[in-house]
mmCIF file of C-alpha atoms in Angstrom:
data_model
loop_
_atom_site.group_PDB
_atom_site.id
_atom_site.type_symbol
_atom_site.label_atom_id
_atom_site.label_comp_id
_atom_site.label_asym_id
_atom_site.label_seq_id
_atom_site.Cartn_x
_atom_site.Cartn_y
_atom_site.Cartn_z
ATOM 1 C CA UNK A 23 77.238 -51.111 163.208
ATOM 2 C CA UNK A 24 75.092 -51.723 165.831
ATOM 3 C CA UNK A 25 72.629 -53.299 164.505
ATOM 4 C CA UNK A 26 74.653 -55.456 162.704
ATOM 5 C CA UNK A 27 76.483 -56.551 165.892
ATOM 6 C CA UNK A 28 72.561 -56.867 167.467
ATOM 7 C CA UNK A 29 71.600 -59.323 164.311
ATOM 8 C CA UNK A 30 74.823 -61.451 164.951
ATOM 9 C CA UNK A 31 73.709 -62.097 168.915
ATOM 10 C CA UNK A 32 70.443 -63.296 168.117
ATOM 11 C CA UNK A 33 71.581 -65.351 165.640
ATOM 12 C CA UNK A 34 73.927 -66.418 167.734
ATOM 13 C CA UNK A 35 71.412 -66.489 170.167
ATOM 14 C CA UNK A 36 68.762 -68.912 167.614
ATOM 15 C CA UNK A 37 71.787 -71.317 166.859
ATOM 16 C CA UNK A 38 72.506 -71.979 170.624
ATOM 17 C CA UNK A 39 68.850 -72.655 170.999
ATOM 18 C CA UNK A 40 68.259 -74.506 168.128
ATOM 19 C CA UNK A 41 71.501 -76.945 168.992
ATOM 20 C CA UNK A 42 69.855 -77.301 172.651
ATOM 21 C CA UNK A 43 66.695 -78.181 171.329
ATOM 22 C CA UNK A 44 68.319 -80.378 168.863
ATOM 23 C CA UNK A 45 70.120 -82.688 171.194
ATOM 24 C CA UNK A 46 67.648 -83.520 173.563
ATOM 25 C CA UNK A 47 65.329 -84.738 170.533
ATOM 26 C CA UNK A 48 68.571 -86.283 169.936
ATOM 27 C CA UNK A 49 68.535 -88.185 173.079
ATOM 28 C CA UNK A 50 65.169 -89.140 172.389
ATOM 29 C CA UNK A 51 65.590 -90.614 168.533
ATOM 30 C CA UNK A 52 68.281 -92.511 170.168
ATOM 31 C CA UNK A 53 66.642 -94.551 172.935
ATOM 32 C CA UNK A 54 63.180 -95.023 170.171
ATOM 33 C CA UNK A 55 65.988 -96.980 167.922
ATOM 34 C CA UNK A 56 67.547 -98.523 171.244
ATOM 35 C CA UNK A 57 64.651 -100.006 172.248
ATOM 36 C CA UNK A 58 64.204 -101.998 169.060
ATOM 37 C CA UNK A 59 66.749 -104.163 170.159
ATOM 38 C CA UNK A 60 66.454 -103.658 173.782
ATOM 39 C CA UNK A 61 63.818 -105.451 176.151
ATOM 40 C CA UNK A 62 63.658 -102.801 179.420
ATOM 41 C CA UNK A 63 62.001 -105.723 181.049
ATOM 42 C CA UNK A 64 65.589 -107.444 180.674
ATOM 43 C CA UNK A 65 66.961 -104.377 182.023
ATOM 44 C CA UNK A 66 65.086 -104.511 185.145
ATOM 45 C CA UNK A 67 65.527 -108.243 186.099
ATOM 46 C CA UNK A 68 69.067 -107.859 185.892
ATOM 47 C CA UNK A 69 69.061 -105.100 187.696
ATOM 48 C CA UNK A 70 66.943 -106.850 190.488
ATOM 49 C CA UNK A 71 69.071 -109.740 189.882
ATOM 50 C CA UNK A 72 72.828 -107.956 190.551
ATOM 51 C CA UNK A 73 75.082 -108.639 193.316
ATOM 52 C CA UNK A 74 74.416 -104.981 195.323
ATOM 53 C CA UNK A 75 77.705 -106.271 197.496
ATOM 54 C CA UNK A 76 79.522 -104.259 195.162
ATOM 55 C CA UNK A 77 77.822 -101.065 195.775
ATOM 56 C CA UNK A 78 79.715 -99.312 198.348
ATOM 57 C CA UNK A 79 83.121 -100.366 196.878
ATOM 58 C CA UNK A 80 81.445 -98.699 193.351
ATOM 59 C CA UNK A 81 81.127 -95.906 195.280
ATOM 60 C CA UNK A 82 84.557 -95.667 197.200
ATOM 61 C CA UNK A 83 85.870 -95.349 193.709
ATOM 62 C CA UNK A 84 83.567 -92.522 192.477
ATOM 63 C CA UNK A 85 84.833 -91.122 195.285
ATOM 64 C CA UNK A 86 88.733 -91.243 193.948
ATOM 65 C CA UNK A 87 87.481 -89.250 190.298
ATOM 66 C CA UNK A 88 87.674 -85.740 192.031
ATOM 67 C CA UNK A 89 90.838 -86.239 194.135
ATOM 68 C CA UNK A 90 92.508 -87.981 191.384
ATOM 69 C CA UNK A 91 91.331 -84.756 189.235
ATOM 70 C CA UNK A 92 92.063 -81.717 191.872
ATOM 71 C CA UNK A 93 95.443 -83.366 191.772
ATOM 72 C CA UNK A 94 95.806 -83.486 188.445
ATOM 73 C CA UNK A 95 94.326 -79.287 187.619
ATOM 74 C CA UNK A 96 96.612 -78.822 190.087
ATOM 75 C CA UNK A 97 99.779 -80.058 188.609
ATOM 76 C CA UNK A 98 98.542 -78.512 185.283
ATOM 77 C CA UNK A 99 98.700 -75.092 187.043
ATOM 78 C CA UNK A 100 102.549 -76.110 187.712
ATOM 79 C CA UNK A 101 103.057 -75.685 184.408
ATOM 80 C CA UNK A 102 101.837 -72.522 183.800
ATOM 81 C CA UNK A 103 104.076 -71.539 186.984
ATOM 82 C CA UNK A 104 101.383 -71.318 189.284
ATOM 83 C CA UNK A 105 100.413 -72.826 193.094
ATOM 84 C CA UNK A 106 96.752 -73.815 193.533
ATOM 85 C CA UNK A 107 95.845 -75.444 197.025
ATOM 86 C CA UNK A 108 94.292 -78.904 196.846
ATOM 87 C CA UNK A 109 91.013 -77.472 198.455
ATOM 88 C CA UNK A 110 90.586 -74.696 195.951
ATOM 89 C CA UNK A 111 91.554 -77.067 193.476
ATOM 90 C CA UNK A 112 88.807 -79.641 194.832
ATOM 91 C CA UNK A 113 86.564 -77.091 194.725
ATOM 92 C CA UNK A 114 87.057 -75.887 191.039
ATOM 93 C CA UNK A 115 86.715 -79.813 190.285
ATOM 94 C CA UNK A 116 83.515 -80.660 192.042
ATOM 95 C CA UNK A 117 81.645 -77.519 190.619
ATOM 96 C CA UNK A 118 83.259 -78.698 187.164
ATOM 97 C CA UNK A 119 81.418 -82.011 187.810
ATOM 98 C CA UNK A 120 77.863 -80.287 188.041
ATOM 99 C CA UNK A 121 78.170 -78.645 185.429
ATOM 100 C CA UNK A 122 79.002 -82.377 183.525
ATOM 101 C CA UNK A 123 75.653 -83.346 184.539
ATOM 102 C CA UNK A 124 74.423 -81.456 181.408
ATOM 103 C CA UNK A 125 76.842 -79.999 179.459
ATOM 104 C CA UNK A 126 77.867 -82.286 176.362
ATOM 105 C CA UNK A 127 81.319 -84.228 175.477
ATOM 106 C CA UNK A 128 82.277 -83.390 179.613
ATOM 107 C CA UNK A 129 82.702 -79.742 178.262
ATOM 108 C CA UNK A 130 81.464 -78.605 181.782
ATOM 109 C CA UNK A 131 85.084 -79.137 182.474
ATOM 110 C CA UNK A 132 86.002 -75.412 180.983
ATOM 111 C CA UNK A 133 83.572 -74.347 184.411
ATOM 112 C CA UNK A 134 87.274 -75.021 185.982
ATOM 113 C CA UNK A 135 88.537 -71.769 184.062
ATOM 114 C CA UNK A 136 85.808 -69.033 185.237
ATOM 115 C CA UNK A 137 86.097 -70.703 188.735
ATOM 116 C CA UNK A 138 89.468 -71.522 189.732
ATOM 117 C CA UNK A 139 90.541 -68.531 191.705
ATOM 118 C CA UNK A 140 93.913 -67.635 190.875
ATOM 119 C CA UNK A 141 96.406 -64.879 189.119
ATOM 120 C CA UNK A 142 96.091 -66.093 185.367
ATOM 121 C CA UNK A 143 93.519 -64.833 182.575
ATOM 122 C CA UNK A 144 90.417 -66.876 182.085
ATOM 123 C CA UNK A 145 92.175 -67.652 178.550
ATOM 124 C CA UNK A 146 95.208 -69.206 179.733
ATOM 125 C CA UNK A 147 92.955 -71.684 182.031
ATOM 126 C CA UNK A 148 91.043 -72.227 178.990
ATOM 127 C CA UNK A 149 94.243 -73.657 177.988
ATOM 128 C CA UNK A 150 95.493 -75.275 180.911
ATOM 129 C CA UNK A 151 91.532 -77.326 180.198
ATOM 130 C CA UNK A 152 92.256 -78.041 176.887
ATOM 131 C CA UNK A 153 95.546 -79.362 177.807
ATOM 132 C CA UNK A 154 93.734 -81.855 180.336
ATOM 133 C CA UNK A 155 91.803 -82.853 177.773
ATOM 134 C CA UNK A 156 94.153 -83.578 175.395
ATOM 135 C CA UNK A 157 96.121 -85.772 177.591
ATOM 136 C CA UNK A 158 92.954 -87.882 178.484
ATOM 137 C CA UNK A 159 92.702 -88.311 174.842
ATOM 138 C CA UNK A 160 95.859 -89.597 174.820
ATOM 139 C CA UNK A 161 95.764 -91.770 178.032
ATOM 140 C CA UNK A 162 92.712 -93.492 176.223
ATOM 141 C CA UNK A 163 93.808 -93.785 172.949
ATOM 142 C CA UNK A 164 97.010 -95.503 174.912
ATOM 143 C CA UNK A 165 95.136 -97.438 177.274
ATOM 144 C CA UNK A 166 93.285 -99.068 174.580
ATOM 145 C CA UNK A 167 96.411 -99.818 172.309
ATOM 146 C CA UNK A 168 98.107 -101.811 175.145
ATOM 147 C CA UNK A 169 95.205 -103.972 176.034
ATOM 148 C CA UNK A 170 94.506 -104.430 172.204
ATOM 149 C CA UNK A 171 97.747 -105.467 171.585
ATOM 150 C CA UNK A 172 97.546 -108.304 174.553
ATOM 151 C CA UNK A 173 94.494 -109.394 173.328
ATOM 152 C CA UNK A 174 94.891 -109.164 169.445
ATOM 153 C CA UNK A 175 92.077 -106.693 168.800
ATOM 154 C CA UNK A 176 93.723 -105.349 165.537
ATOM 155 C CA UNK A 177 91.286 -103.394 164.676
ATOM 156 C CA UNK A 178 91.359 -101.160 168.213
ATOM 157 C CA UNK A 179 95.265 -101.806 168.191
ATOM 158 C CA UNK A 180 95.623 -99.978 164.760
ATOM 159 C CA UNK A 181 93.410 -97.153 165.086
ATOM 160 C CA UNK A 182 94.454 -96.257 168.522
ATOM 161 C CA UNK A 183 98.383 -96.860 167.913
ATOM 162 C CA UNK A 184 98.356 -94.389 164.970
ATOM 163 C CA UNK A 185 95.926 -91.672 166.565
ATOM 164 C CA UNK A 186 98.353 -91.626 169.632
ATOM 165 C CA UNK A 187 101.588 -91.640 167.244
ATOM 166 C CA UNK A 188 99.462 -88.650 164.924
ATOM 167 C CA UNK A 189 99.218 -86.359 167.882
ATOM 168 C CA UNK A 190 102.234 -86.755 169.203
ATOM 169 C CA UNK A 191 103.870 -86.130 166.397
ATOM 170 C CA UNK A 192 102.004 -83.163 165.342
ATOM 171 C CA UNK A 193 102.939 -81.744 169.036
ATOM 172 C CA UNK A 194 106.502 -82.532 167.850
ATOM 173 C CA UNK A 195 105.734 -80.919 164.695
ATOM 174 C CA UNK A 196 104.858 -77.172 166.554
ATOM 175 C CA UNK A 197 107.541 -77.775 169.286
ATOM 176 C CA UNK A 198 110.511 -77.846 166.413
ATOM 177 C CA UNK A 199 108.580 -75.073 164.328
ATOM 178 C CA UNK A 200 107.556 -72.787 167.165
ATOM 179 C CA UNK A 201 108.957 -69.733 165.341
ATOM 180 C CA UNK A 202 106.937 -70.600 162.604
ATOM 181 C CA UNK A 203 103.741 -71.389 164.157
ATOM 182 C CA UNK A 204 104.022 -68.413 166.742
ATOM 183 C CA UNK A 205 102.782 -66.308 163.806
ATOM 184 C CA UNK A 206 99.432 -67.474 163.866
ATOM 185 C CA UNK A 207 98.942 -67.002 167.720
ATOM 186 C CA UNK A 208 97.315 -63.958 166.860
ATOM 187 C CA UNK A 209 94.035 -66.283 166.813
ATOM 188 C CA UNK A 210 92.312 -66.866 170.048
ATOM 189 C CA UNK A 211 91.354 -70.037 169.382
ATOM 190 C CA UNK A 212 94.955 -70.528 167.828
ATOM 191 C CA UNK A 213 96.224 -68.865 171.013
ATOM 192 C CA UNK A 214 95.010 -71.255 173.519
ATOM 193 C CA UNK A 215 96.721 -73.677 171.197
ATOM 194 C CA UNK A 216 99.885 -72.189 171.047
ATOM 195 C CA UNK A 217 99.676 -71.643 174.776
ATOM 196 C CA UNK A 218 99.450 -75.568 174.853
ATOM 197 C CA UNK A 219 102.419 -76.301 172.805
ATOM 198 C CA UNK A 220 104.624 -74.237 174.299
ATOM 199 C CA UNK A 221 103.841 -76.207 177.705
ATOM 200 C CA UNK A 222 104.524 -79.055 176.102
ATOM 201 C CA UNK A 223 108.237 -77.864 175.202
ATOM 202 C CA UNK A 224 108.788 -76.288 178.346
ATOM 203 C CA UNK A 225 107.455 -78.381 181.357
ATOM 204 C CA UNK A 226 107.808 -81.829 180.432
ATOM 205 C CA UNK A 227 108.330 -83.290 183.634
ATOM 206 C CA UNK A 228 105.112 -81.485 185.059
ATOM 207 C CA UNK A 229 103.395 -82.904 182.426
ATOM 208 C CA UNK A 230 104.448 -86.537 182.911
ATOM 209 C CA UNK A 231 102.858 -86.289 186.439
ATOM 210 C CA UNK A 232 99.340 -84.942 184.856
ATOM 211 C CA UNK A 233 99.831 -87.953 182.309
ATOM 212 C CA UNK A 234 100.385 -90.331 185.113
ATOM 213 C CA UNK A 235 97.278 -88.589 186.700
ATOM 214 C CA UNK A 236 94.970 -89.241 183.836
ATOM 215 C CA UNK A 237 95.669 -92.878 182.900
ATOM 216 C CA UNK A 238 95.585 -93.814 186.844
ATOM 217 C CA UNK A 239 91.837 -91.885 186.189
ATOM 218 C CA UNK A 240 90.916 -94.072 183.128
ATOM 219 C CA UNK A 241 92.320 -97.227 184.739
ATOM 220 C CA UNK A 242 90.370 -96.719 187.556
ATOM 221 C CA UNK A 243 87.452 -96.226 185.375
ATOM 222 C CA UNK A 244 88.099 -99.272 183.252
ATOM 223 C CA UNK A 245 88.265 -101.400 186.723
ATOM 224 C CA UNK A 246 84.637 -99.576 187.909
ATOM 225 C CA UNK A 247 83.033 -100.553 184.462
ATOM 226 C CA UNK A 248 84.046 -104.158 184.915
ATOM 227 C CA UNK A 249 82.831 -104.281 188.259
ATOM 228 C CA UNK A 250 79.308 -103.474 186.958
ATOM 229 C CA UNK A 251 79.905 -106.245 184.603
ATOM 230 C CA UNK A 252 80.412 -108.576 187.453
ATOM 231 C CA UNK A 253 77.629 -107.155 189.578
ATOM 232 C CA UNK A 254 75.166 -107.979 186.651
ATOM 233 C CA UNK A 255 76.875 -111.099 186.152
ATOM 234 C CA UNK A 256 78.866 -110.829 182.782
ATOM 235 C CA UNK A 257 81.593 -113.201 182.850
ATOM 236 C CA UNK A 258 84.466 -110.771 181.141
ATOM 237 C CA UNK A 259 88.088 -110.712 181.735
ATOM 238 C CA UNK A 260 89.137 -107.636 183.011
ATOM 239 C CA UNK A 261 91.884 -106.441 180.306
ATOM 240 C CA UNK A 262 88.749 -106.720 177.932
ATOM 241 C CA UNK A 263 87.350 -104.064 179.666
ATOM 242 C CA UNK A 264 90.333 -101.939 179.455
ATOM 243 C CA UNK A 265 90.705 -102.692 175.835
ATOM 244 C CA UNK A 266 87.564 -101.464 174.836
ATOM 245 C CA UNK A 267 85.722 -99.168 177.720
ATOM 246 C CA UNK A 268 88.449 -96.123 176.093
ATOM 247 C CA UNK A 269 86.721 -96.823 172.917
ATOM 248 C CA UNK A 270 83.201 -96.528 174.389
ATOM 249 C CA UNK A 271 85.053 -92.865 176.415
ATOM 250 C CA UNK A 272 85.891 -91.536 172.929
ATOM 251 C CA UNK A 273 82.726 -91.870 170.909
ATOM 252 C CA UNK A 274 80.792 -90.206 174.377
ATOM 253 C CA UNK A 275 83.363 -87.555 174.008
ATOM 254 C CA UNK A 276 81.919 -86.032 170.540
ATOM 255 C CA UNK A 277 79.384 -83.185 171.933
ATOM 256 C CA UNK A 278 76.058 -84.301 170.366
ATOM 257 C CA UNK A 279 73.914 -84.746 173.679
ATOM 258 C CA UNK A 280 73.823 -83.638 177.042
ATOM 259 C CA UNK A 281 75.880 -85.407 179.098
ATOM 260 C CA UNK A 282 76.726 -87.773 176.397
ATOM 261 C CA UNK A 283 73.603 -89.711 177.232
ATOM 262 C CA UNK A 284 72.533 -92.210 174.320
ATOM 263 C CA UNK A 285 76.009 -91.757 172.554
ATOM 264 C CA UNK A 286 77.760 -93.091 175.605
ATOM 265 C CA UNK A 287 75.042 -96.048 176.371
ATOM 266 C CA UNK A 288 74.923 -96.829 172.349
ATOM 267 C CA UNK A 289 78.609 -96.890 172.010
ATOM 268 C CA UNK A 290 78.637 -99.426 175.406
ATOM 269 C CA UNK A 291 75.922 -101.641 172.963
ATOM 270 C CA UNK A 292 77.888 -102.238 170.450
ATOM 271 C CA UNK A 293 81.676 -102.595 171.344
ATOM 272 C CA UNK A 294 80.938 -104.930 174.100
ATOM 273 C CA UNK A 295 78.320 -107.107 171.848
ATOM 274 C CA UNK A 296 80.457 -109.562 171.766
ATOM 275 C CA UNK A 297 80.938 -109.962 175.622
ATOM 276 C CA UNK A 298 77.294 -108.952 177.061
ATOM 277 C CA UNK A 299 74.030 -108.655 175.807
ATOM 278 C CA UNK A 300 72.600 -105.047 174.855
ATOM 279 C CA UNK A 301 70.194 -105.026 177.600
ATOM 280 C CA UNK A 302 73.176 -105.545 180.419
ATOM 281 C CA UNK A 303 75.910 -103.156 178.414
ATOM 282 C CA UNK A 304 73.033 -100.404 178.393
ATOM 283 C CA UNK A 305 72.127 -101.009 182.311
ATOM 284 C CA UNK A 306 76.190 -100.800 182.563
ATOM 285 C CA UNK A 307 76.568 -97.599 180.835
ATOM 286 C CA UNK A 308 73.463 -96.306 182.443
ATOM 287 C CA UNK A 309 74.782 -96.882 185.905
ATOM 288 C CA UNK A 310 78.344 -96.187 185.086
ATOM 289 C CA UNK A 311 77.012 -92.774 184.270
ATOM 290 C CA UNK A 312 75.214 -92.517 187.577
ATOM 291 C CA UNK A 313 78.543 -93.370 190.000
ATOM 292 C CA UNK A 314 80.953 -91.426 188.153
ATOM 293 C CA UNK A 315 78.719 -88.388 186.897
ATOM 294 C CA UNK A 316 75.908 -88.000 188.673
ATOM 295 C CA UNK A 317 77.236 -88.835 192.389
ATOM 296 C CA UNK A 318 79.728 -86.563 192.115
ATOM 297 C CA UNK A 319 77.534 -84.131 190.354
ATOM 298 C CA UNK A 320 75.235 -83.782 192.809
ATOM 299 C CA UNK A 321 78.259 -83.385 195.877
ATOM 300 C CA UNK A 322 79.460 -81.039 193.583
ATOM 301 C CA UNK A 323 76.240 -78.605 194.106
ATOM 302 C CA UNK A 324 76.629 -79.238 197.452
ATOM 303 C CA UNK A 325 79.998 -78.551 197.017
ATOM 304 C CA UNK A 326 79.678 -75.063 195.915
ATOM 305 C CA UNK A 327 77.642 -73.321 198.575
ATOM 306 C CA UNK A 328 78.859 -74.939 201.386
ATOM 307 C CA UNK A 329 82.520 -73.635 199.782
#
């Protein structure tokens, strides 16, 4: 028995290795096929060619990602019937954000549940994360809907409509089956889940507020992304922006690199082609990256031992 538990770590071990490895060749293979179409000298004079006004309002709003967000863990907490102070909460965020500045898909997020000091089980914050997270997926996907439906993008307007209809009416699904469902809690992964749902039935209110919370967030985000437009002088209306940037949120959201970088910058490439040029959407993405990740990354480290 032992060694058979011993021969499942190191696999475990060689997998976790091997997918490291893996996606920062990934990183890599994507920027060789970028630059086919990509001239960095491009990149450079618009960047020496951008209206820097614009910089300290860019950062202003970085500045609004972690309050918006310790506000936001904190009402999540509500619903699990628990009180969180905004500093601790602040805290839990900003180390969160550090750990974003290499973890894949914004996954660093789950550093929220070993962190955040207070009476519940690191599983049930595992939840209360997932449960962020799957409200941001559905701010997006509802973001982009609206916006596509002002501006007849279909395409956008279909496939985000019916993802945001799917999920919620799979979460109506479990919430009139709960009896049935509750079986299957025995799961951990199913668990957390479960734990989910049953918020979901039970603190509806709470969870309008965290909703609320999120879209503000993505809004916000849209409105930063379109200033970087207009810094690098890309004439673009800004319900454009808002239309599409969700798009560009959910393909960076599928864990292949760290930090999303090369998903995020190809996905900026190709849904605003019609609107910029490749070598100003990858500059966007690139900087984008920088003020909302990487700023408050780096306060975040800060963040931690000072805290």
């Amino acid at each position: 028995m032992p060694r058979k538990i011993g021969l499942k770590y190191n696999l475990s071990k060689s997998f976790k290795l091997s997918a490291r490895i893996f996606s920062f060749l990934l990183i890599f293979l994507i920027f060789f096929l970028l630059s086919k179409i990509i001239s960095f000298e491009e990149v450079y004079l618009a960047l020496l060619n951008a209206d820097l006004k614009l910089i300290p309002l860019l950062i202003v709003i970085s500045f609004f990602y972690p309050l918006i967000g310790s506000f936001r863990w904190k009402s999540v907490l509500v619903c699990f019937e628990k009180s969180l102070s905004f500093k601790e909460a602040l805290k839990s965020v900003m180390i969160s954000y550090s750990a974003n500045l290499i973890a894949p898909a914004k996954t660093g997020d789950f550093a929220k549940a070993f962190v955040t000091e207070i009476n519940l089980s690191k599983g049930v914050l595992t939840s209360a994360v997932i449960s962020e997270r799957l409200i941001d997926l559905l701010s997006l996907l509802l973001l982009s809907a609206l916006f596509s439906f002002f501006l007849s993008e279909n395409m956008y307007f279909v496939f985000c409509s019916l993802s945001f209809l799917f999920i919620n009416f799979f979460v109506f699904l479990v919430n009139k089956n709960v009896n049935f469902f509750s079986r299957f809690a025995s799961n951990v992964l199913l668990k957390f889940f479960f734990d989910i749902f049953l918020i979901w039935r039970t603190r509806r209110l709470n969870l309008i507020r965290v909703f609320s919370c999120s879209l503000g967030n993505w809004i916000l985000g849209g409105f930063q992304v379109w200033l970087l437009f207009i810094m690098l002088n890309v004439e673009i209306n800004l319900f454009s922006v808002l239309s599409l940037y969700p798009i560009c949120v959910l393909i960076s959201l599928i864990p292949l690199t760290p930090a999303s970088i090369g998903l995020r910058e190809s996905a900026f490439i190709f849904i605003f082609l019609q609107y910029s040029s490749p070598d100003i959407s990858i500059l966007v993405s690139l900087l984008y990256f920088f003020f909302t990740v990487v700023v408050n990354g780096l306060l975040g480290i800060f963040f931690t031992y000072l805290f």
